mmCIF file of C-alpha atoms and ligand atoms in Angstrom:
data_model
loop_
_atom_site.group_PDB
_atom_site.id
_atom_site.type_symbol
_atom_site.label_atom_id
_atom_site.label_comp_id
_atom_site.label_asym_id
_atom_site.label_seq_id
_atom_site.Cartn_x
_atom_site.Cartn_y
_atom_site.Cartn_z
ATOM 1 C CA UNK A 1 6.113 22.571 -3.160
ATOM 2 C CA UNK A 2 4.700 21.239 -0.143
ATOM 3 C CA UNK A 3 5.968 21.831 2.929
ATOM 4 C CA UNK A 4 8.423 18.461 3.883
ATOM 5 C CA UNK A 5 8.039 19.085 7.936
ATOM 6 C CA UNK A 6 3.957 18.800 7.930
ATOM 7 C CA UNK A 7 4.201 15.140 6.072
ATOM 8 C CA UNK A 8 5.489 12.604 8.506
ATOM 9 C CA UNK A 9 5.818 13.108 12.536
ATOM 10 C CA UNK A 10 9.669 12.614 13.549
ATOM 11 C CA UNK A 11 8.934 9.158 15.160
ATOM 12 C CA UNK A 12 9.300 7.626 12.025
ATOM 13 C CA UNK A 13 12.008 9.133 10.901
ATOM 14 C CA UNK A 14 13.665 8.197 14.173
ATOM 15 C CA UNK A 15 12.996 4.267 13.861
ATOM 16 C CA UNK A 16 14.520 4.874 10.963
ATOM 17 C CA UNK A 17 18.033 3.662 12.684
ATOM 18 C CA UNK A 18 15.939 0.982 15.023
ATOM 19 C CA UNK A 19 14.853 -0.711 11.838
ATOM 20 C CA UNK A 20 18.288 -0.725 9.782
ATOM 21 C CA UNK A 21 19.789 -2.078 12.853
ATOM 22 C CA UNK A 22 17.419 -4.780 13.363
ATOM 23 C CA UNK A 23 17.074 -5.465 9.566
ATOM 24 C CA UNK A 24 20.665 -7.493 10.351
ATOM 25 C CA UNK A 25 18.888 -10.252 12.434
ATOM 26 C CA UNK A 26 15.841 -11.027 9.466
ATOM 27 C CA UNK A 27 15.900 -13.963 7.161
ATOM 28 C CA UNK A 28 14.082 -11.928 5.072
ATOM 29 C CA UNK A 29 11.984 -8.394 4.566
ATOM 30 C CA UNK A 30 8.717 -8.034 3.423
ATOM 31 C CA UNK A 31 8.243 -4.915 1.718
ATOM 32 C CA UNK A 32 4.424 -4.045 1.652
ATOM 33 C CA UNK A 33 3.076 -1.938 -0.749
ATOM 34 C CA UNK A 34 0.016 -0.478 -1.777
ATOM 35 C CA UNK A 35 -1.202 -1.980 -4.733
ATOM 36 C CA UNK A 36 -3.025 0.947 -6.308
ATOM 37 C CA UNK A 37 -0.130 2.635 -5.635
ATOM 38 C CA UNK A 38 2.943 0.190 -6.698
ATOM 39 C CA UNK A 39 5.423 3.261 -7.032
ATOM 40 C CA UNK A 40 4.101 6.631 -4.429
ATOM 41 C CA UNK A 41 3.708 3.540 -1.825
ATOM 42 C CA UNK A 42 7.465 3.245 -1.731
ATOM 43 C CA UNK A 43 9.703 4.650 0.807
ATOM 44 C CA UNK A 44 12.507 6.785 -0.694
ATOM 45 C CA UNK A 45 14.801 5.068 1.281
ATOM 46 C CA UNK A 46 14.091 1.576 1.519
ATOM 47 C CA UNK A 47 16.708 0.282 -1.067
ATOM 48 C CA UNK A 48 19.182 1.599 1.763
ATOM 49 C CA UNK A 49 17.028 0.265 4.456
ATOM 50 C CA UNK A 50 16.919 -3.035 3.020
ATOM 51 C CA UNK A 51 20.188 -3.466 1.433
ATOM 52 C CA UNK A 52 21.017 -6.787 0.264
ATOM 53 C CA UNK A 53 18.433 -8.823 2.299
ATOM 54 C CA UNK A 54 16.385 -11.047 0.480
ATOM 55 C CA UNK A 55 13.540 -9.159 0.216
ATOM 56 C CA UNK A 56 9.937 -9.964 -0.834
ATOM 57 C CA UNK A 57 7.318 -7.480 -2.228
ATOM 58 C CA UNK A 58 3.988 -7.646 -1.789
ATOM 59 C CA UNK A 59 1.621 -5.582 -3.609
ATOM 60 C CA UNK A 60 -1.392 -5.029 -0.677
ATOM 61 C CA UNK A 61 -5.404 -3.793 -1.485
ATOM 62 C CA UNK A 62 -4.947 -5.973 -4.792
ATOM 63 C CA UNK A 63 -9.066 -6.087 -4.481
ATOM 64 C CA UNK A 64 -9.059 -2.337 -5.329
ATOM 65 C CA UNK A 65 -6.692 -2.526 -7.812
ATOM 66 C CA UNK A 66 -6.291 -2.003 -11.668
ATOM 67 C CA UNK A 67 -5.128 -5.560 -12.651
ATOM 68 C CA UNK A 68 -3.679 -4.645 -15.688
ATOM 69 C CA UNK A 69 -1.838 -1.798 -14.456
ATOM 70 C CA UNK A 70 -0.663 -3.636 -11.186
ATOM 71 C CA UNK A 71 0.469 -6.719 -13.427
ATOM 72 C CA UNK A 72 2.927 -4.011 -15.190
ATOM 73 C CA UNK A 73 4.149 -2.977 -11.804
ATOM 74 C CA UNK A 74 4.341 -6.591 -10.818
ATOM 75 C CA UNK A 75 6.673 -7.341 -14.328
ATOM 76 C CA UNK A 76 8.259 -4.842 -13.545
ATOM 77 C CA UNK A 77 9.655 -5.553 -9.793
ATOM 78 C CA UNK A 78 10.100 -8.858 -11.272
ATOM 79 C CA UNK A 79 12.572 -7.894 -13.884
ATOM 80 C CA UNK A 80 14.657 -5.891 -10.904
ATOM 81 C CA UNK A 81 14.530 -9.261 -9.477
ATOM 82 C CA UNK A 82 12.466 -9.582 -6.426
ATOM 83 C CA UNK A 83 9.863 -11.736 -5.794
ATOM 84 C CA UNK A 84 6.327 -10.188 -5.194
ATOM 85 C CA UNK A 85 3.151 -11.751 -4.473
ATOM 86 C CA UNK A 86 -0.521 -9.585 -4.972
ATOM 87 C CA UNK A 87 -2.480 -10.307 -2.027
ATOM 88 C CA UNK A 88 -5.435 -8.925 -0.076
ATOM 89 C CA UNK A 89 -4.733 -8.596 3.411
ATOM 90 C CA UNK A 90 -8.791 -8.388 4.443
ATOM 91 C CA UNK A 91 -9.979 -10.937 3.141
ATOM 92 C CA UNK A 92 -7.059 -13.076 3.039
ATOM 93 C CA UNK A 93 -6.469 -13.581 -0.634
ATOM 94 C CA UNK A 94 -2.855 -15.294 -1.375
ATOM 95 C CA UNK A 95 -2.011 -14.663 2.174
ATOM 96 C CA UNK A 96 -0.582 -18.690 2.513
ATOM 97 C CA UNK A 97 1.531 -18.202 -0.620
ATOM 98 C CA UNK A 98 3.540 -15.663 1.633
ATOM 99 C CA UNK A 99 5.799 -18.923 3.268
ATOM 100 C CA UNK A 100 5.992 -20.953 0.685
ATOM 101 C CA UNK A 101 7.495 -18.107 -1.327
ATOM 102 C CA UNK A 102 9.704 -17.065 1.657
ATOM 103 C CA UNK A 103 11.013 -20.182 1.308
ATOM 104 C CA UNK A 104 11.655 -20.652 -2.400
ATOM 105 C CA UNK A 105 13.991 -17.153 -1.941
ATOM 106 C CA UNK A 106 15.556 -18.621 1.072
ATOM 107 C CA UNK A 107 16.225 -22.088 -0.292
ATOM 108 C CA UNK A 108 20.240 -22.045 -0.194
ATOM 109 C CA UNK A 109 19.861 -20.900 3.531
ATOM 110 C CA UNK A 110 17.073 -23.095 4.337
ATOM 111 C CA UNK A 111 18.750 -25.716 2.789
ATOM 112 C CA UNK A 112 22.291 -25.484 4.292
ATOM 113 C CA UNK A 113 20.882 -25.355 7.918
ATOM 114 C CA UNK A 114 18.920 -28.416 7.019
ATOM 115 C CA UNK A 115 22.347 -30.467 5.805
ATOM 116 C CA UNK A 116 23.462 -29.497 9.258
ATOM 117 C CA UNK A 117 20.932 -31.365 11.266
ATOM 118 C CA UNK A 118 19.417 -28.664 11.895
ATOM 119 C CA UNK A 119 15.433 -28.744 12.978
ATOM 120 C CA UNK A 120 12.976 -26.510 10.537
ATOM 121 C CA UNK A 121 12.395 -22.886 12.323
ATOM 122 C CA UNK A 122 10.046 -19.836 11.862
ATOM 123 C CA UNK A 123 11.351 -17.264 8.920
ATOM 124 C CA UNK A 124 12.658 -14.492 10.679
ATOM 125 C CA UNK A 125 11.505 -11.296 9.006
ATOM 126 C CA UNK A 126 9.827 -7.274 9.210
ATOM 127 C CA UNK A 127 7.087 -5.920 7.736
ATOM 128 C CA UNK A 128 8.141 -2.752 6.311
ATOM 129 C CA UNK A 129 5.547 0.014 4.457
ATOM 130 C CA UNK A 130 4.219 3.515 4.812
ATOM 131 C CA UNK A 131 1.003 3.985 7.456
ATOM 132 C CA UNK A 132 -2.419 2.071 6.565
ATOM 133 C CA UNK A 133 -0.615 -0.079 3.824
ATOM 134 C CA UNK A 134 -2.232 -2.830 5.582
ATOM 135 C CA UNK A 135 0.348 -4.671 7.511
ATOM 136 C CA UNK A 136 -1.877 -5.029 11.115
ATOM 137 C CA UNK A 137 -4.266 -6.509 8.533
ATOM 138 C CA UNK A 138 -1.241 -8.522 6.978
ATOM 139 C CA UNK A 139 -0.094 -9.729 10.853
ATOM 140 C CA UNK A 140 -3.186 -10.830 12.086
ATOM 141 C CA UNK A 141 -3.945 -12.853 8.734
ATOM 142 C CA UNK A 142 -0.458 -14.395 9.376
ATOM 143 C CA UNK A 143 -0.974 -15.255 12.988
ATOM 144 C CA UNK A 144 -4.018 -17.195 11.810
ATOM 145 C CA UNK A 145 -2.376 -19.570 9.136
ATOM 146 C CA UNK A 146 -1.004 -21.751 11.113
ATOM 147 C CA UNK A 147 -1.249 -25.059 9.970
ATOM 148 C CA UNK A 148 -0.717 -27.359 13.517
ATOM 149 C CA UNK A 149 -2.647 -24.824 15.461
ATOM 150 C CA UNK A 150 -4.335 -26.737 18.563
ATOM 151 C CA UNK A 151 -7.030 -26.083 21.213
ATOM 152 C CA UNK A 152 -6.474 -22.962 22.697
ATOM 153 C CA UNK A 153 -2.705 -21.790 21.493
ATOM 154 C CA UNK A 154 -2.845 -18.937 20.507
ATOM 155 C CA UNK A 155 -1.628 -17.940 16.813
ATOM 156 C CA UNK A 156 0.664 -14.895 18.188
ATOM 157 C CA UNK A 157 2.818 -16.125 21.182
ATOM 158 C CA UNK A 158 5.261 -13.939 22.442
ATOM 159 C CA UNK A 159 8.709 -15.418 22.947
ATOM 160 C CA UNK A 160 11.330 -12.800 24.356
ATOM 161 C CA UNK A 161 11.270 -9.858 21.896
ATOM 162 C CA UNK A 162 10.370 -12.216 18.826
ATOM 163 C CA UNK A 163 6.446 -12.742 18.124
ATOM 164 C CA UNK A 164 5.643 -15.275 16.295
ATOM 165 C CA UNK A 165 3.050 -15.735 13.565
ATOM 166 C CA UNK A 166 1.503 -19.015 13.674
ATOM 167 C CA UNK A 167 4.033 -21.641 12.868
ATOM 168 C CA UNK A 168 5.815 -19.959 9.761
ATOM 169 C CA UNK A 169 7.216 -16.735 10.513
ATOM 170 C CA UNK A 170 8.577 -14.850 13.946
ATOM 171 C CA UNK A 171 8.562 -11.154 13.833
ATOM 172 C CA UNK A 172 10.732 -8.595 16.159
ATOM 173 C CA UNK A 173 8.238 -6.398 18.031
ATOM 174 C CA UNK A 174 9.556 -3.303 15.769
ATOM 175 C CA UNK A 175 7.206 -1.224 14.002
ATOM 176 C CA UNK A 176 8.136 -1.190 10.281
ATOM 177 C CA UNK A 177 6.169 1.832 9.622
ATOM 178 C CA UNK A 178 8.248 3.920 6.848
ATOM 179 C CA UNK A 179 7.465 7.260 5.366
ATOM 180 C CA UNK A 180 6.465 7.527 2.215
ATOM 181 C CA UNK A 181 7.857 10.662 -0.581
ATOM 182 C CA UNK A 182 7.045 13.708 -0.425
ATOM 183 C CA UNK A 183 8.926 15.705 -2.866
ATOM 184 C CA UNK A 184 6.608 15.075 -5.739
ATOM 185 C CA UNK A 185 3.510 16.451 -5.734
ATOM 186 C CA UNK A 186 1.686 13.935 -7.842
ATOM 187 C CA UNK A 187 2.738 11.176 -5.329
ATOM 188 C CA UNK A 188 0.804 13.009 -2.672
ATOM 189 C CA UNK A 189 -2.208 13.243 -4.717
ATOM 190 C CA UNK A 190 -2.178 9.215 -4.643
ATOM 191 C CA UNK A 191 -1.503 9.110 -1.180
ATOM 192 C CA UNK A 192 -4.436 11.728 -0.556
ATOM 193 C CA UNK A 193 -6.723 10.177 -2.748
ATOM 194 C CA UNK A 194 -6.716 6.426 -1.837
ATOM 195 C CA UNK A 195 -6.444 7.242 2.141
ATOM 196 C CA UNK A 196 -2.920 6.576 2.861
ATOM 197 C CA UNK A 197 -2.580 9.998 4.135
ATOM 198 C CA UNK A 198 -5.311 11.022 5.910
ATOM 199 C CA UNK A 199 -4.081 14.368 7.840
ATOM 200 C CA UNK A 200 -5.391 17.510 6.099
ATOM 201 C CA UNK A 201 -2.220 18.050 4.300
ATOM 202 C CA UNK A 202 -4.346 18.854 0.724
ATOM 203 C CA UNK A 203 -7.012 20.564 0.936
ATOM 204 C CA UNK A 204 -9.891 18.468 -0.226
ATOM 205 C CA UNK A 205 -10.838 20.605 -3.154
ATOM 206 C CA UNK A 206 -7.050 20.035 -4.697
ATOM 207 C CA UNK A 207 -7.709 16.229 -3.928
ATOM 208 C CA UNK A 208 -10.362 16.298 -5.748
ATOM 209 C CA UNK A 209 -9.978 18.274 -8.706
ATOM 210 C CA UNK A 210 -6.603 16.003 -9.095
ATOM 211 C CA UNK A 211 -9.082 12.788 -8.924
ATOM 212 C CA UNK A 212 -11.885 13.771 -11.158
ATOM 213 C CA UNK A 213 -9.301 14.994 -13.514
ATOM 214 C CA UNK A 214 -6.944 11.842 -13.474
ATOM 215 C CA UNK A 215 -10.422 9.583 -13.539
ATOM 216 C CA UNK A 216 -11.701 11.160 -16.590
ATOM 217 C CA UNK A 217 -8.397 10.780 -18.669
ATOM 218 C CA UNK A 218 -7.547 7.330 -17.747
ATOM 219 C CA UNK A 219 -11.473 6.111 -16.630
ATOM 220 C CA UNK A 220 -13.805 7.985 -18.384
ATOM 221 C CA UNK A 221 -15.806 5.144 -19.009
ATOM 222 C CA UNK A 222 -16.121 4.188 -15.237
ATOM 223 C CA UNK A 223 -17.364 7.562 -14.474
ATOM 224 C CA UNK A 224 -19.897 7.641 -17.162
ATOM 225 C CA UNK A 225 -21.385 4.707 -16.179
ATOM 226 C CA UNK A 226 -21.102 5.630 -12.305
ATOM 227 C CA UNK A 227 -22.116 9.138 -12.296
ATOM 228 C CA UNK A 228 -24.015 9.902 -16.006
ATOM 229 C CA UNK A 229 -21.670 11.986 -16.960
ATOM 230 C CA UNK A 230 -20.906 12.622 -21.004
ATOM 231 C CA UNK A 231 -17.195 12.826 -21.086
ATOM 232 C CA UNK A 232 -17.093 16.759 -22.444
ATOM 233 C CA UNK A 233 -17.703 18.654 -19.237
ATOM 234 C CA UNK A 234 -15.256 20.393 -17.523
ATOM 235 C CA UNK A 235 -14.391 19.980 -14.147
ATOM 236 C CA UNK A 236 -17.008 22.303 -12.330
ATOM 237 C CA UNK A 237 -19.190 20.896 -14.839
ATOM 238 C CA UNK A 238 -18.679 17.666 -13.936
ATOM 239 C CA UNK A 239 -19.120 18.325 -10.060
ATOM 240 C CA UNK A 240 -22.370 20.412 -10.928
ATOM 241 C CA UNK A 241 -23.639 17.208 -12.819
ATOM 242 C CA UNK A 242 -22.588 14.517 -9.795
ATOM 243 C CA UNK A 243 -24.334 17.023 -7.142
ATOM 244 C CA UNK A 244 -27.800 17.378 -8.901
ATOM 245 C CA UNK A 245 -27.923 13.821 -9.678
ATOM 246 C CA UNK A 246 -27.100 12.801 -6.085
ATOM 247 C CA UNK A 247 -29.193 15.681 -4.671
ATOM 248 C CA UNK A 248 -25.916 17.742 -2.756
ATOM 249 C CA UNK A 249 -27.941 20.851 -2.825
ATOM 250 C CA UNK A 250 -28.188 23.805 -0.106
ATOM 251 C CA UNK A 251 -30.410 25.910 0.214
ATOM 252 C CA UNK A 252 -31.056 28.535 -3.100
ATOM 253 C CA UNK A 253 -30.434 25.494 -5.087
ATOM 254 C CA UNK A 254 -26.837 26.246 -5.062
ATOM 255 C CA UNK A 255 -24.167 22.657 -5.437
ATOM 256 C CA UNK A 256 -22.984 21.859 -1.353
ATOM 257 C CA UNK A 257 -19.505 21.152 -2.742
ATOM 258 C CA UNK A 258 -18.169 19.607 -0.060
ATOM 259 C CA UNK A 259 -21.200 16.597 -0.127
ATOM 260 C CA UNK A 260 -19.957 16.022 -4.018
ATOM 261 C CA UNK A 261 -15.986 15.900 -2.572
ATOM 262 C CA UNK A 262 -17.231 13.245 0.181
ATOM 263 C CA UNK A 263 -19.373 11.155 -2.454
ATOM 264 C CA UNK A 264 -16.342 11.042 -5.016
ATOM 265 C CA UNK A 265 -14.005 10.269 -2.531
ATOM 266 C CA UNK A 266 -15.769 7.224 -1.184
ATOM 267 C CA UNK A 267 -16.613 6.058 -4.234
ATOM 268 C CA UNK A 268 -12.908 5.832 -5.248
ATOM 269 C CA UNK A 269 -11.642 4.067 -1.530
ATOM 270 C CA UNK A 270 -15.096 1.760 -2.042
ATOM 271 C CA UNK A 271 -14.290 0.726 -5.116
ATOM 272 C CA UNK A 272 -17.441 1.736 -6.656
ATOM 273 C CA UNK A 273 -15.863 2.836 -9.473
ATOM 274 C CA UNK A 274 -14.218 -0.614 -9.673
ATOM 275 C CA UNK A 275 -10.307 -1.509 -9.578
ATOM 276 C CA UNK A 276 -8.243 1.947 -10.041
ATOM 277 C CA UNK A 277 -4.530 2.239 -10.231
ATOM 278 C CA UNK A 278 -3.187 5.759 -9.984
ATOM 279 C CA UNK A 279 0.419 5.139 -10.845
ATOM 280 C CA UNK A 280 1.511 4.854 -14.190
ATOM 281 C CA UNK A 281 4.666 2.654 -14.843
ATOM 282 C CA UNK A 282 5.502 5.281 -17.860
ATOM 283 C CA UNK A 283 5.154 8.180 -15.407
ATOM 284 C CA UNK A 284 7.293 7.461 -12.747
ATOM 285 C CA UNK A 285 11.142 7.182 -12.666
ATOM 286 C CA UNK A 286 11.525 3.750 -11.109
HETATM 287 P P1 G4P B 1 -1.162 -0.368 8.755
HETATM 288 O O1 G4P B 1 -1.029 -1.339 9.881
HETATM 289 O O2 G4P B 1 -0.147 -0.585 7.691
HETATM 290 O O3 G4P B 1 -1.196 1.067 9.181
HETATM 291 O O4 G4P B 1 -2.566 -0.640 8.030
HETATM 292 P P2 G4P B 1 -3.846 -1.441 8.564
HETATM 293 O O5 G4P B 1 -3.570 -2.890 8.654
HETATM 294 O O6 G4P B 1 -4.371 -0.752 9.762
HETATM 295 O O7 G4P B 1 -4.850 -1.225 7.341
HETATM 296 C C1 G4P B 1 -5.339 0.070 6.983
HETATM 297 C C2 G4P B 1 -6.714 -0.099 6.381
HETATM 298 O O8 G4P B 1 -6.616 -0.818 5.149
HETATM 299 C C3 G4P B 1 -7.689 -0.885 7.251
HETATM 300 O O9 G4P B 1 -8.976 -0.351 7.036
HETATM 301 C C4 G4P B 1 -7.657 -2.259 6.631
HETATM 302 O O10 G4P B 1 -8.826 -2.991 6.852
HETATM 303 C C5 G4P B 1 -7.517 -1.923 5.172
HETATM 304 N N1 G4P B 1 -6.914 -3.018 4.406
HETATM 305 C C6 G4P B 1 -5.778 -3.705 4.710
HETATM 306 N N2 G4P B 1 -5.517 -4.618 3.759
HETATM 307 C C7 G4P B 1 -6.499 -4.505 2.834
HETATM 308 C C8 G4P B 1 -6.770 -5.185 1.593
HETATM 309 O O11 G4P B 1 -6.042 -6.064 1.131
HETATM 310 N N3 G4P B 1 -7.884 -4.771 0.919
HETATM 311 C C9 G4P B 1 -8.691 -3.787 1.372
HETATM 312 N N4 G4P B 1 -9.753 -3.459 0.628
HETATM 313 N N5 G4P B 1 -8.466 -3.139 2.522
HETATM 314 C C10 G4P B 1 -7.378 -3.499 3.241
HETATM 315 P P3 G4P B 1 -9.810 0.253 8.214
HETATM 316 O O12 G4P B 1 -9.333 -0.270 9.520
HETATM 317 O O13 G4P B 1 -11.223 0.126 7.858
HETATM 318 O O14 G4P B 1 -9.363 1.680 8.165
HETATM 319 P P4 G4P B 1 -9.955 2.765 7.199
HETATM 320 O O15 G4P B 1 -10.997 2.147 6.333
HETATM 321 O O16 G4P B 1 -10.480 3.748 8.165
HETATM 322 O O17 G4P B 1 -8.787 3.229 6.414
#
């Protein structure tokens, strides 16, 4: 079991109550996760953080992604009834289908404010999700879309304790950083492996042995083609193969480990293994 207190520093638990009170004043949440990572991405508490706001989910990194597995995730969420969106926060992908889908979840609202003469306003809402989820990458791409920008206005404009993104949505200047689990070991492992978690909290080695091992039961092709590997090695073997071939050698000949760790590693946040999903709809209790 890993030790709970080394996981998270007690800041975020503490805007824990900041968040749920402030929660009150959205339109609407938007619940980022990591798209890889469509279940260990989740905070254990956000159904009680979000309660019965509309909320919206959007799977983030969708460009490093399995799309098959994320589009079971995505049915998934679906069937429990909330409305997702995959998007890619760098480069923009489906970032302008955020509103518009705001909007189709708000409609009774929207529309009842509008029977009472009332003038068209920003979505109020929070951008909840665990660290490097991608929601500074998900703000700025926000503040850009805004479709009446002129001369030199600025996309984010601060007004009182509201910021508003472009012409669409106003956020409160709250962090909505969340914690993600930590009780389950596996979960870590996908945290670890894809970079949300970068603190030494697993020792490389473990990280790796979990990858390599996870990689060559659900990608085996991937890492053939990558790294020339047959398929029948064992694990060592397999690291002994990828540090010849890519020359991790110290002196006596001997494998420099930690080289092979870095290259693998990489590889997987890079996507040079192409699209990977590390949670398994079957395998988690969602
Ligand atoms: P946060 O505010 O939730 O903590 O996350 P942030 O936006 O800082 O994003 C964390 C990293 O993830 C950033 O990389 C960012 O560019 C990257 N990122 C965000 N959205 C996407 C996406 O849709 N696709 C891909 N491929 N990357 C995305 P970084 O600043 O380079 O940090 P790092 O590479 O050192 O982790």
């Amino acid at each position: 079991m890993m030790k709970q207190i080394q996981w998270f520093p007690g800041h975020m638990f503490k805007s824990l109550r900041e968040i749920k009170e402030k929660i009150k004043l959205m339109d609407i949440v938007i619940v980022l996760l990591d798209a890889r990572l469509p279940f260990s991405s989740v905070n254990p508490e956000l159904n009680k953080i979000i309660s019965h706001k509309p909320t919206i989910i959007l799977f983030n990194k969708m460009d490093l992604a399995d799309e098959k597995i994320l589009n079971h995730f995505e049915s998934h969420y679906k069937r429990l009834g909330y409305a997702t969106l995959k998007i890619d926060a760098q480069s923009g992908k489906n970032v302008n289908k955020i509103h518009p889908l705001a909007q189709e979840v708000l409609k009774e609202k929207l529309n009842r404010e509008r029977s009472k003469g009332l003038k068209e306003r920003p979505i109020r809402t929070m951008i909840l999700g665990i660290p490097n989820v991608g929601k500074s990458t998900l703000i700025n791409q926000l503040s850009k879309s805004s479709a009446t920008k002129t001369g030199n206005t600025p996309g984010v404009t601060k007004a009182q304790q509201w910021i508003k993104l472009g012409d669409n949505f106003e956020l409160l200047d709250t962090p909505g950083v969340l914690w993600p689990k930590f009780e389950d070991k596996r979960v870590g492992y996908h945290l670890a492996i894809t970079g949300a978690i970068k603190d030494k909290i697993l020792p490389e080695d473990d990280i790796v042995h979990y990858a390599l091992t996870f990689l060559k039961e659900k990608y085996l092709e991937r890492l053939k083609e990558r790294y020339g590997i047959q398929g029948d090695e064992d694990y060592v073997s397999m690291l002994d193969h990828i540090g010849k071939s890519r020359g991790c050698l110290i002196k006596g000949g001997e494998i420099d480990y930690q080289r092979v760790y870095t290259i693998i590693l990489t590889d997987i946040r890079n996507k040079q293994l192409g699209g990977l999903s590390f949670d398994r709809l079957e395998d988690v209790p969602l």
